[in-house]
Amino acid sequence: MRVGMLTGGGDCPGLNAVIRGAVRKGILHHGDEFVGFMEGWRGVIENTTMPLNLETTSGILHRGGTILRSSRTNVKKIPGGFEKCLETIEKNKLDALIALGGDDTQSISLALSERGVKCVGVPKTIDNDLSGTDQCFGFDTAVSIATEAIDRLHSTAESHNRVLVVEVMGRDAGWIAITSGIAGGADAILVPELPIDLDEVCRLLKYRHDHGKKFSIVVVAEGAHLPAGGQSTHDTSLDAFGHARLSGVAQALAEEIEKRTKYETRSVNLGHTQRGGTPTAYDRMLATRYGVAAIDLVHQGKFGRLVVLKGTQISDIPLADAIAKTRTVGEDLLEVMRSLQPPVGAV
Ligand code: F6P
């Protein structure tokens, strides 16, 4: 079979491992040929390609980013976009298309499926908020990076008796914040799932200071809702899928915390550091399993589907189910977070 592959949306560690897994299984076991489309859906619209074979996918397993590059190209917003995609698919004589991406990318896979293209999706988002899968690859790496940063920030916060507010990624879900926050021993963790309660944050910090610790770490997801309402944005611009550029919540909180508590407070935004560099062994493994499963789905003729992780097993679900809603942090993890904090009224 001739199979196209692309990586869309924000990059994340493990994309290359998925590509390699699919290409190796496809070539070595099914006799497939692959076409790599450059820069997400832009490559399909413009028919810009690179060869994907055993040579071009060799030595990429441990490399971050994506050899196919990425973009947030929204086919729906480009006049004649879908027609151009169909033309490219025809020109390249493709039997199937594998798209690695989050809900935005998969919404285009779904739209193309509805136009007769044989699509298979692989769930990718650092935010880990794609519905229907228990984990997206790249998330474990992001959590490791954020946890290491929190560990490092402890010593400088302690040396200066400061509060440090650490901003991590997570547009609509606080998976990175809650996981790295708990793993890093943060004193307060703020996620988009719950409105920020500044009185409660200051109570937690004050309790800690009153019990002999003169420094504290607060972890906040970039998409956490400000006490005054809304999310903190870099500017008023929106990306091609209509998302704001989130940034600055940690700085806004740091200023308010210092004003209220009089503790010296600083903010750190970990930003794209969380998406860069080499994937963890866990992510290489998960990404490889996803890549192999994606090409297997192609050969089983199961199209319009997304490979997913259910518990410890790889499975698949309809693309439509994956983009129907955001997977947010559940009450169970929020309860673990609260269990580690002094309850209201503790003195
Ligand atoms: O959607 C994943 C994500 O990493 C978000 O956490 C973040 O808000 C956004 O992408 C950043 O996008 P960009 O790389 O386009 O600035």
mmCIF file of C-alpha atoms and ligand atoms in Angstrom:
data_model
loop_
_atom_site.group_PDB
_atom_site.id
_atom_site.type_symbol
_atom_site.label_atom_id
_atom_site.label_comp_id
_atom_site.label_asym_id
_atom_site.label_seq_id
_atom_site.Cartn_x
_atom_site.Cartn_y
_atom_site.Cartn_z
ATOM 1 C CA MET A 1 0.000 0.000 0.000
ATOM 2 C CA ARG A 2 1.052 3.621 -0.419
ATOM 3 C CA VAL A 3 0.606 5.498 2.845
ATOM 4 C CA GLY A 4 0.948 9.250 3.553
ATOM 5 C CA MET A 5 2.001 10.590 6.951
ATOM 6 C CA LEU A 6 1.958 14.061 8.501
ATOM 7 C CA THR A 7 2.470 15.727 11.878
ATOM 8 C CA GLY A 8 0.170 18.683 12.709
ATOM 9 C CA GLY A 9 -0.214 21.230 15.527
ATOM 10 C CA GLY A 10 2.342 21.934 18.258
ATOM 11 C CA ASP A 11 5.221 19.450 18.160
ATOM 12 C CA CYS A 12 6.032 17.124 21.025
ATOM 13 C CA PRO A 13 8.699 14.561 21.877
ATOM 14 C CA GLY A 14 7.888 11.152 20.393
ATOM 15 C CA LEU A 15 6.618 12.233 16.954
ATOM 16 C CA ASN A 16 9.704 10.759 15.281
ATOM 17 C CA ALA A 17 9.283 7.507 17.214
ATOM 18 C CA VAL A 18 5.703 7.160 15.862
ATOM 19 C CA ILE A 19 6.889 7.829 12.299
ATOM 20 C CA ARG A 20 9.719 5.296 12.632
ATOM 21 C CA GLY A 21 7.441 2.626 14.172
ATOM 22 C CA ALA A 22 4.843 2.904 11.400
ATOM 23 C CA VAL A 23 7.416 3.039 8.601
ATOM 24 C CA ARG A 24 9.461 0.063 9.864
ATOM 25 C CA LYS A 25 6.409 -2.164 10.402
ATOM 26 C CA GLY A 26 4.887 -1.027 7.097
ATOM 27 C CA ILE A 27 8.002 -1.602 4.983
ATOM 28 C CA LEU A 28 9.417 -4.675 6.713
ATOM 29 C CA HIS A 29 6.162 -6.586 7.241
ATOM 30 C CA HIS A 30 3.640 -5.291 4.720
ATOM 31 C CA GLY A 31 5.839 -4.127 1.835
ATOM 32 C CA ASP A 32 4.360 -0.595 2.058
ATOM 33 C CA GLU A 33 5.647 2.629 0.532
ATOM 34 C CA PHE A 34 5.400 5.924 2.449
ATOM 35 C CA VAL A 35 5.115 9.592 1.508
ATOM 36 C CA GLY A 36 5.879 12.172 4.225
ATOM 37 C CA PHE A 37 3.982 15.465 3.979
ATOM 38 C CA MET A 38 5.895 18.500 5.255
ATOM 39 C CA GLU A 39 4.535 20.948 7.878
ATOM 40 C CA GLY A 40 1.210 19.308 8.698
ATOM 41 C CA TRP A 41 -1.803 19.897 6.459
ATOM 42 C CA ARG A 42 0.145 22.618 4.592
ATOM 43 C CA GLY A 43 2.216 19.854 2.996
ATOM 44 C CA VAL A 44 -0.928 18.069 1.804
ATOM 45 C CA ILE A 45 -2.419 21.278 0.385
ATOM 46 C CA GLU A 46 0.845 22.225 -1.371
ATOM 47 C CA ASN A 47 2.006 18.659 -2.110
ATOM 48 C CA THR A 48 5.385 19.189 -0.439
ATOM 49 C CA THR A 49 6.792 15.831 0.488
ATOM 50 C CA MET A 50 9.841 13.938 1.685
ATOM 51 C CA PRO A 51 10.603 10.253 1.259
ATOM 52 C CA LEU A 52 9.901 8.120 4.320
ATOM 53 C CA ASN A 53 11.858 4.869 4.209
ATOM 54 C CA LEU A 54 14.223 2.821 6.363
ATOM 55 C CA GLU A 55 17.093 5.254 5.672
ATOM 56 C CA THR A 56 15.266 8.539 6.355
ATOM 57 C CA THR A 57 13.703 7.171 9.550
ATOM 58 C CA SER A 58 16.959 5.716 10.877
ATOM 59 C CA GLY A 59 18.521 7.407 13.926
ATOM 60 C CA ILE A 60 15.408 9.453 14.788
ATOM 61 C CA LEU A 61 13.914 7.415 17.644
ATOM 62 C CA HIS A 62 15.489 9.536 20.373
ATOM 63 C CA ARG A 63 15.201 12.875 18.573
ATOM 64 C CA GLY A 64 12.646 15.476 19.707
ATOM 65 C CA GLY A 65 10.566 17.502 17.232
ATOM 66 C CA THR A 66 9.495 15.968 13.942
ATOM 67 C CA ILE A 67 11.444 15.234 10.759
ATOM 68 C CA LEU A 68 8.217 16.134 8.911
ATOM 69 C CA ARG A 69 8.047 19.574 10.590
ATOM 70 C CA SER A 70 4.685 20.883 11.779
ATOM 71 C CA SER A 71 2.221 23.763 11.436
ATOM 72 C CA ARG A 72 -1.242 24.732 12.593
ATOM 73 C CA THR A 73 -2.614 24.901 9.014
ATOM 74 C CA ASN A 74 -6.425 24.815 9.104
ATOM 75 C CA VAL A 75 -7.676 23.312 5.835
ATOM 76 C CA LYS A 76 -11.210 24.566 6.636
ATOM 77 C CA LYS A 77 -9.991 28.191 6.494
ATOM 78 C CA ILE A 78 -8.211 27.846 3.119
ATOM 79 C CA PRO A 79 -10.360 28.412 0.009
ATOM 80 C CA GLY A 80 -10.477 25.143 -1.905
ATOM 81 C CA GLY A 81 -8.390 23.539 0.852
ATOM 82 C CA PHE A 82 -10.134 20.168 0.880
ATOM 83 C CA GLU A 83 -10.141 19.950 -2.936
ATOM 84 C CA LYS A 84 -6.371 20.594 -2.930
ATOM 85 C CA CYS A 85 -5.888 17.831 -0.329
ATOM 86 C CA LEU A 86 -7.927 15.386 -2.406
ATOM 87 C CA GLU A 87 -5.893 16.287 -5.504
ATOM 88 C CA THR A 88 -2.597 15.655 -3.667
ATOM 89 C CA ILE A 89 -3.839 12.327 -2.310
ATOM 90 C CA GLU A 90 -4.865 11.327 -5.848
ATOM 91 C CA LYS A 91 -1.558 12.523 -7.381
ATOM 92 C CA ASN A 92 0.462 10.514 -4.853
ATOM 93 C CA LYS A 93 -1.776 7.467 -5.422
ATOM 94 C CA LEU A 94 -2.280 7.098 -1.674
ATOM 95 C CA ASP A 95 -4.265 4.199 -0.246
ATOM 96 C CA ALA A 96 -4.292 5.711 3.250
ATOM 97 C CA LEU A 97 -3.215 8.731 5.293
ATOM 98 C CA ILE A 98 -1.916 8.664 8.887
ATOM 99 C CA ALA A 99 -2.159 12.009 10.731
ATOM 100 C CA LEU A 100 -0.347 12.590 14.028
ATOM 101 C CA GLY A 101 -1.995 15.387 15.952
ATOM 102 C CA GLY A 102 -4.404 16.679 18.564
ATOM 103 C CA ASP A 103 -8.067 17.645 18.234
ATOM 104 C CA ASP A 104 -7.459 20.366 15.615
ATOM 105 C CA THR A 105 -5.451 18.052 13.336
ATOM 106 C CA GLN A 106 -7.885 15.184 13.845
ATOM 107 C CA SER A 107 -10.868 17.426 13.016
ATOM 108 C CA ILE A 108 -9.323 17.723 9.527
ATOM 109 C CA SER A 109 -8.735 13.922 9.394
ATOM 110 C CA LEU A 110 -12.423 13.467 10.218
ATOM 111 C CA ALA A 111 -13.524 15.964 7.550
ATOM 112 C CA LEU A 112 -11.350 14.179 4.960
ATOM 113 C CA SER A 113 -12.697 10.789 6.086
ATOM 114 C CA GLU A 114 -16.182 12.120 5.413
ATOM 115 C CA ARG A 115 -14.944 12.961 1.896
ATOM 116 C CA GLY A 116 -13.818 9.372 1.349
ATOM 117 C CA VAL A 117 -10.141 9.566 2.382
ATOM 118 C CA LYS A 118 -8.914 6.537 4.318
ATOM 119 C CA CYS A 119 -7.545 8.235 7.433
ATOM 120 C CA VAL A 120 -6.061 6.906 10.655
ATOM 121 C CA GLY A 121 -5.173 9.255 13.533
ATOM 122 C CA VAL A 122 -2.501 9.085 16.241
ATOM 123 C CA PRO A 123 -3.203 11.114 19.424
ATOM 124 C CA LYS A 124 -0.616 13.809 20.032
ATOM 125 C CA THR A 125 -0.840 16.678 22.460
ATOM 126 C CA ILE A 126 1.516 17.660 25.198
ATOM 127 C CA ASP A 127 -1.550 18.836 27.160
ATOM 128 C CA ASN A 128 -2.759 15.178 27.334
ATOM 129 C CA ASP A 129 -6.354 16.350 26.954
ATOM 130 C CA LEU A 130 -7.511 14.316 23.959
ATOM 131 C CA SER A 131 -10.651 12.364 24.747
ATOM 132 C CA GLY A 132 -10.770 8.574 24.413
ATOM 133 C CA THR A 133 -7.124 7.852 25.202
ATOM 134 C CA ASP A 134 -5.628 7.459 28.651
ATOM 135 C CA GLN A 135 -2.372 9.074 27.527
ATOM 136 C CA CYS A 136 -0.882 11.012 24.630
ATOM 137 C CA PHE A 137 2.808 10.520 23.876
ATOM 138 C CA GLY A 138 4.976 13.539 24.781
ATOM 139 C CA PHE A 139 3.106 14.112 28.040
ATOM 140 C CA ASP A 140 5.480 11.992 30.111
ATOM 141 C CA THR A 141 8.477 13.914 28.746
ATOM 142 C CA ALA A 142 6.812 17.275 29.476
ATOM 143 C CA VAL A 143 6.049 16.162 33.045
ATOM 144 C CA SER A 144 9.663 15.013 33.538
ATOM 145 C CA ILE A 145 11.006 18.353 32.323
ATOM 146 C CA ALA A 146 8.562 20.338 34.479
ATOM 147 C CA THR A 147 9.280 18.182 37.541
ATOM 148 C CA GLU A 148 13.012 18.647 37.140
ATOM 149 C CA ALA A 149 12.486 22.403 36.843
ATOM 150 C CA ILE A 150 10.373 22.416 40.034
ATOM 151 C CA ASP A 151 13.102 20.426 41.840
ATOM 152 C CA ARG A 152 15.693 22.976 40.743
ATOM 153 C CA LEU A 153 13.519 25.935 41.689
ATOM 154 C CA HIS A 154 13.238 24.626 45.262
ATOM 155 C CA SER A 155 16.870 25.386 46.080
ATOM 156 C CA THR A 156 16.889 28.927 44.725
ATOM 157 C CA ALA A 157 13.489 29.673 46.321
ATOM 158 C CA GLU A 158 14.857 28.411 49.662
ATOM 159 C CA SER A 159 18.092 30.416 49.412
ATOM 160 C CA HIS A 160 16.141 33.637 48.974
ATOM 161 C CA ASN A 161 13.041 32.940 51.126
ATOM 162 C CA ARG A 162 10.911 33.428 48.052
ATOM 163 C CA VAL A 163 7.662 32.172 46.623
ATOM 164 C CA LEU A 164 8.164 30.941 43.052
ATOM 165 C CA VAL A 165 5.165 30.646 40.749
ATOM 166 C CA VAL A 166 5.874 28.196 37.904
ATOM 167 C CA GLU A 167 3.754 28.322 34.729
ATOM 168 C CA VAL A 168 3.433 25.082 32.772
ATOM 169 C CA MET A 169 1.507 24.185 29.597
ATOM 170 C CA GLY A 170 -2.126 23.130 29.685
ATOM 171 C CA ARG A 171 -4.616 25.157 27.750
ATOM 172 C CA ASP A 172 -7.903 23.610 28.913
ATOM 173 C CA ALA A 173 -6.692 20.814 31.173
ATOM 174 C CA GLY A 174 -4.228 20.783 34.050
ATOM 175 C CA TRP A 175 -2.575 17.389 33.466
ATOM 176 C CA ILE A 176 0.997 18.722 33.333
ATOM 177 C CA ALA A 177 0.380 21.064 36.298
ATOM 178 C CA ILE A 178 -1.151 18.481 38.607
ATOM 179 C CA THR A 179 1.266 15.668 37.703
ATOM 180 C CA SER A 180 4.473 17.704 37.855
ATOM 181 C CA GLY A 181 3.101 19.658 40.819
ATOM 182 C CA ILE A 182 2.455 16.525 42.880
ATOM 183 C CA ALA A 183 5.671 14.830 41.673
ATOM 184 C CA GLY A 184 7.669 17.991 42.452
ATOM 185 C CA GLY A 185 6.047 18.608 45.849
ATOM 186 C CA ALA A 186 4.496 21.979 44.981
ATOM 187 C CA ASP A 187 2.703 23.768 47.806
ATOM 188 C CA ALA A 188 -0.193 24.938 45.643
ATOM 189 C CA ILE A 189 -1.324 23.670 42.225
ATOM 190 C CA LEU A 190 -3.704 25.619 40.007
ATOM 191 C CA VAL A 191 -5.479 24.009 37.058
ATOM 192 C CA PRO A 192 -8.026 25.195 34.463
ATOM 193 C CA GLU A 193 -10.586 22.743 35.894
ATOM 194 C CA LEU A 194 -11.029 24.867 39.061
ATOM 195 C CA PRO A 195 -11.323 28.655 39.360
ATOM 196 C CA ILE A 196 -8.243 30.198 41.002
ATOM 197 C CA ASP A 197 -8.995 30.976 44.638
ATOM 198 C CA LEU A 198 -6.304 33.453 45.702
ATOM 199 C CA ASP A 199 -7.435 33.499 49.337
ATOM 200 C CA GLU A 200 -6.860 29.726 49.428
ATOM 201 C CA VAL A 201 -3.432 30.002 47.742
ATOM 202 C CA CYS A 202 -2.350 32.647 50.260
ATOM 203 C CA ARG A 203 -3.695 30.527 53.137
ATOM 204 C CA LEU A 204 -1.576 27.556 51.989
ATOM 205 C CA LEU A 205 1.541 29.737 51.676
ATOM 206 C CA LYS A 206 0.948 31.381 55.049
ATOM 207 C CA TYR A 207 0.418 28.005 56.755
ATOM 208 C CA ARG A 208 3.762 26.836 55.382
ATOM 209 C CA HIS A 209 5.569 30.011 56.438
ATOM 210 C CA ASP A 210 3.982 29.831 59.905
ATOM 211 C CA HIS A 211 5.317 26.247 60.189
ATOM 212 C CA GLY A 212 8.911 27.197 59.571
ATOM 213 C CA LYS A 213 9.288 27.028 55.770
ATOM 214 C CA LYS A 214 10.098 30.450 54.406
ATOM 215 C CA PHE A 215 9.851 29.478 50.753
ATOM 216 C CA SER A 216 7.128 27.958 48.607
ATOM 217 C CA ILE A 217 6.443 26.716 45.091
ATOM 218 C CA VAL A 218 3.161 27.315 43.265
ATOM 219 C CA VAL A 219 2.534 25.498 39.954
ATOM 220 C CA VAL A 220 -0.059 26.974 37.605
ATOM 221 C CA ALA A 221 -1.357 25.759 34.227
ATOM 222 C CA GLU A 222 -1.183 28.431 31.517
ATOM 223 C CA GLY A 223 -4.940 28.093 31.002
ATOM 224 C CA ALA A 224 -5.982 28.496 34.644
ATOM 225 C CA HIS A 225 -8.764 31.048 34.979
ATOM 226 C CA LEU A 226 -7.749 34.327 36.598
ATOM 227 C CA PRO A 227 -9.601 35.384 39.754
ATOM 228 C CA ALA A 228 -11.066 38.297 37.790
ATOM 229 C CA GLY A 229 -12.219 35.843 35.079
ATOM 230 C CA GLY A 230 -10.707 34.827 31.740
ATOM 231 C CA GLN A 231 -7.303 33.398 30.844
ATOM 232 C CA SER A 232 -4.045 35.337 30.627
ATOM 233 C CA THR A 233 -3.049 35.880 26.990
ATOM 234 C CA HIS A 234 0.144 37.044 25.304
ATOM 235 C CA ASP A 235 -1.798 39.381 22.980
ATOM 236 C CA THR A 236 -5.161 39.463 21.220
ATOM 237 C CA SER A 237 -4.091 37.302 18.251
ATOM 238 C CA LEU A 238 -5.632 33.888 17.600
ATOM 239 C CA ASP A 239 -4.089 30.924 15.771
ATOM 240 C CA ALA A 240 -5.632 29.323 12.648
ATOM 241 C CA PHE A 241 -7.924 27.190 14.815
ATOM 242 C CA GLY A 242 -9.089 30.198 16.860
ATOM 243 C CA HIS A 243 -7.009 29.576 19.992
ATOM 244 C CA ALA A 244 -5.525 32.483 21.958
ATOM 245 C CA ARG A 245 -1.794 32.484 22.787
ATOM 246 C CA LEU A 246 -1.878 31.815 26.511
ATOM 247 C CA SER A 247 0.872 33.280 28.667
ATOM 248 C CA GLY A 248 1.417 35.384 31.789
ATOM 249 C CA VAL A 249 -0.820 33.806 34.430
ATOM 250 C CA ALA A 250 2.189 33.077 36.692
ATOM 251 C CA GLN A 251 3.379 36.664 36.544
ATOM 252 C CA ALA A 252 -0.098 38.028 37.316
ATOM 253 C CA LEU A 253 -0.411 35.638 40.274
ATOM 254 C CA ALA A 254 3.080 36.404 41.579
ATOM 255 C CA GLU A 255 2.288 40.108 41.741
ATOM 256 C CA GLU A 256 -0.981 39.483 43.572
ATOM 257 C CA ILE A 257 0.565 36.953 46.001
ATOM 258 C CA GLU A 258 3.360 39.361 46.911
ATOM 259 C CA LYS A 259 0.872 42.181 47.402
ATOM 260 C CA ARG A 260 -1.305 40.084 49.708
ATOM 261 C CA THR A 261 1.290 38.105 51.690
ATOM 262 C CA LYS A 262 4.289 40.477 51.546
ATOM 263 C CA TYR A 263 6.455 37.406 50.755
ATOM 264 C CA GLU A 264 8.937 38.153 47.976
ATOM 265 C CA THR A 265 7.518 36.351 44.915
ATOM 266 C CA ARG A 266 8.870 35.629 41.431
ATOM 267 C CA SER A 267 7.427 33.887 38.390
ATOM 268 C CA VAL A 268 8.917 31.450 35.863
ATOM 269 C CA ASN A 269 7.266 30.399 32.599
ATOM 270 C CA LEU A 270 8.645 27.036 31.413
ATOM 271 C CA GLY A 271 7.021 27.544 27.997
ATOM 272 C CA HIS A 272 8.270 25.562 25.008
ATOM 273 C CA THR A 273 11.137 24.014 26.999
ATOM 274 C CA GLN A 274 8.474 21.433 27.954
ATOM 275 C CA ARG A 275 8.005 20.440 24.314
ATOM 276 C CA GLY A 276 11.649 20.296 23.292
ATOM 277 C CA GLY A 277 14.376 17.700 23.298
ATOM 278 C CA THR A 278 14.645 13.976 23.628
ATOM 279 C CA PRO A 279 11.584 11.892 24.639
ATOM 280 C CA THR A 280 11.643 9.752 27.791
ATOM 281 C CA ALA A 281 11.902 5.970 27.398
ATOM 282 C CA TYR A 282 8.196 5.755 28.290
ATOM 283 C CA ASP A 283 7.260 8.142 25.462
ATOM 284 C CA ARG A 284 9.513 6.356 22.948
ATOM 285 C CA MET A 285 7.776 3.109 23.846
ATOM 286 C CA LEU A 286 4.229 4.528 23.749
ATOM 287 C CA ALA A 287 4.922 6.397 20.493
ATOM 288 C CA THR A 288 6.391 3.272 18.878
ATOM 289 C CA ARG A 289 3.341 1.233 19.930
ATOM 290 C CA TYR A 290 1.058 3.923 18.450
ATOM 291 C CA GLY A 291 3.034 3.958 15.171
ATOM 292 C CA VAL A 292 2.890 0.177 14.790
ATOM 293 C CA ALA A 293 -0.831 0.138 15.708
ATOM 294 C CA ALA A 294 -1.599 2.898 13.174
ATOM 295 C CA ILE A 295 -0.137 0.971 10.218
ATOM 296 C CA ASP A 296 -1.834 -2.208 11.464
ATOM 297 C CA LEU A 297 -5.194 -0.372 11.411
ATOM 298 C CA VAL A 298 -4.493 0.634 7.804
ATOM 299 C CA HIS A 299 -3.968 -3.030 6.872
ATOM 300 C CA GLN A 300 -7.080 -4.102 8.790
ATOM 301 C CA GLY A 301 -9.028 -1.550 6.725
ATOM 302 C CA LYS A 302 -10.176 0.238 9.908
ATOM 303 C CA PHE A 303 -10.372 3.861 8.758
ATOM 304 C CA GLY A 304 -11.777 7.016 10.347
ATOM 305 C CA ARG A 305 -10.294 5.807 13.627
ATOM 306 C CA LEU A 306 -7.749 6.959 16.208
ATOM 307 C CA VAL A 307 -5.302 4.624 17.960
ATOM 308 C CA VAL A 308 -5.584 5.031 21.734
ATOM 309 C CA LEU A 309 -4.226 3.690 25.018
ATOM 310 C CA LYS A 310 -6.819 2.074 27.305
ATOM 311 C CA GLY A 311 -5.168 1.106 30.575
ATOM 312 C CA THR A 312 -2.055 -0.687 29.319
ATOM 313 C CA GLN A 313 -3.522 -1.866 25.997
ATOM 314 C CA ILE A 314 -3.508 -0.174 22.599
ATOM 315 C CA SER A 315 -6.969 0.054 21.067
ATOM 316 C CA ASP A 316 -8.838 2.333 18.646
ATOM 317 C CA ILE A 317 -11.907 4.586 18.657
ATOM 318 C CA PRO A 318 -13.821 6.606 16.029
ATOM 319 C CA LEU A 319 -12.112 9.941 15.217
ATOM 320 C CA ALA A 320 -15.367 11.738 16.007
ATOM 321 C CA ASP A 321 -15.268 10.507 19.626
ATOM 322 C CA ALA A 322 -11.740 11.833 20.133
ATOM 323 C CA ILE A 323 -12.550 15.419 19.221
ATOM 324 C CA ALA A 324 -15.980 15.551 20.821
ATOM 325 C CA LYS A 325 -14.721 16.935 24.130
ATOM 326 C CA THR A 326 -11.632 17.796 26.161
ATOM 327 C CA ARG A 327 -10.359 15.207 28.668
ATOM 328 C CA THR A 328 -9.888 17.115 31.897
ATOM 329 C CA VAL A 329 -8.257 16.213 35.221
ATOM 330 C CA GLY A 330 -10.604 14.062 37.286
ATOM 331 C CA GLU A 331 -11.736 14.436 40.881
ATOM 332 C CA ASP A 332 -9.506 11.484 41.928
ATOM 333 C CA LEU A 333 -6.272 13.375 41.187
ATOM 334 C CA LEU A 334 -7.651 16.646 42.571
ATOM 335 C CA GLU A 335 -8.379 14.734 45.780
ATOM 336 C CA VAL A 336 -4.765 13.451 45.940
ATOM 337 C CA MET A 337 -3.602 17.064 45.575
ATOM 338 C CA ARG A 338 -5.913 18.229 48.411
ATOM 339 C CA SER A 339 -4.846 15.300 50.617
ATOM 340 C CA LEU A 340 -1.307 16.676 50.683
ATOM 341 C CA GLN A 341 -2.398 20.168 51.708
ATOM 342 C CA PRO A 342 -3.506 21.360 55.159
ATOM 343 C CA PRO A 343 -7.326 21.409 55.279
ATOM 344 C CA VAL A 344 -9.235 24.638 55.752
ATOM 345 C CA GLY A 345 -9.142 25.586 59.437
ATOM 346 C CA ALA A 346 -5.789 23.827 60.122
ATOM 347 C CA VAL A 347 -3.547 25.917 62.387
HETATM 348 O O1 F6P B 1 -1.754 22.673 22.378
HETATM 349 C C1 F6P B 1 -0.538 22.351 22.933
HETATM 350 C C2 F6P B 1 0.216 23.581 23.356
HETATM 351 O O2 F6P B 1 1.499 23.147 23.710
HETATM 352 C C3 F6P B 1 -0.458 24.365 24.474
HETATM 353 O O3 F6P B 1 -0.183 23.893 25.753
HETATM 354 C C4 F6P B 1 0.103 25.744 24.250
HETATM 355 O O4 F6P B 1 -0.791 26.713 24.710
HETATM 356 C C5 F6P B 1 0.231 25.811 22.780
HETATM 357 O O5 F6P B 1 0.356 24.510 22.300
HETATM 358 C C6 F6P B 1 1.380 26.647 22.310
HETATM 359 O O6 F6P B 1 1.312 26.728 20.934
HETATM 360 P P1 F6P B 1 2.423 27.375 20.013
HETATM 361 O O7 F6P B 1 3.584 26.450 19.988
HETATM 362 O O8 F6P B 1 1.759 27.477 18.686
HETATM 363 O O9 F6P B 1 2.778 28.683 20.629
#
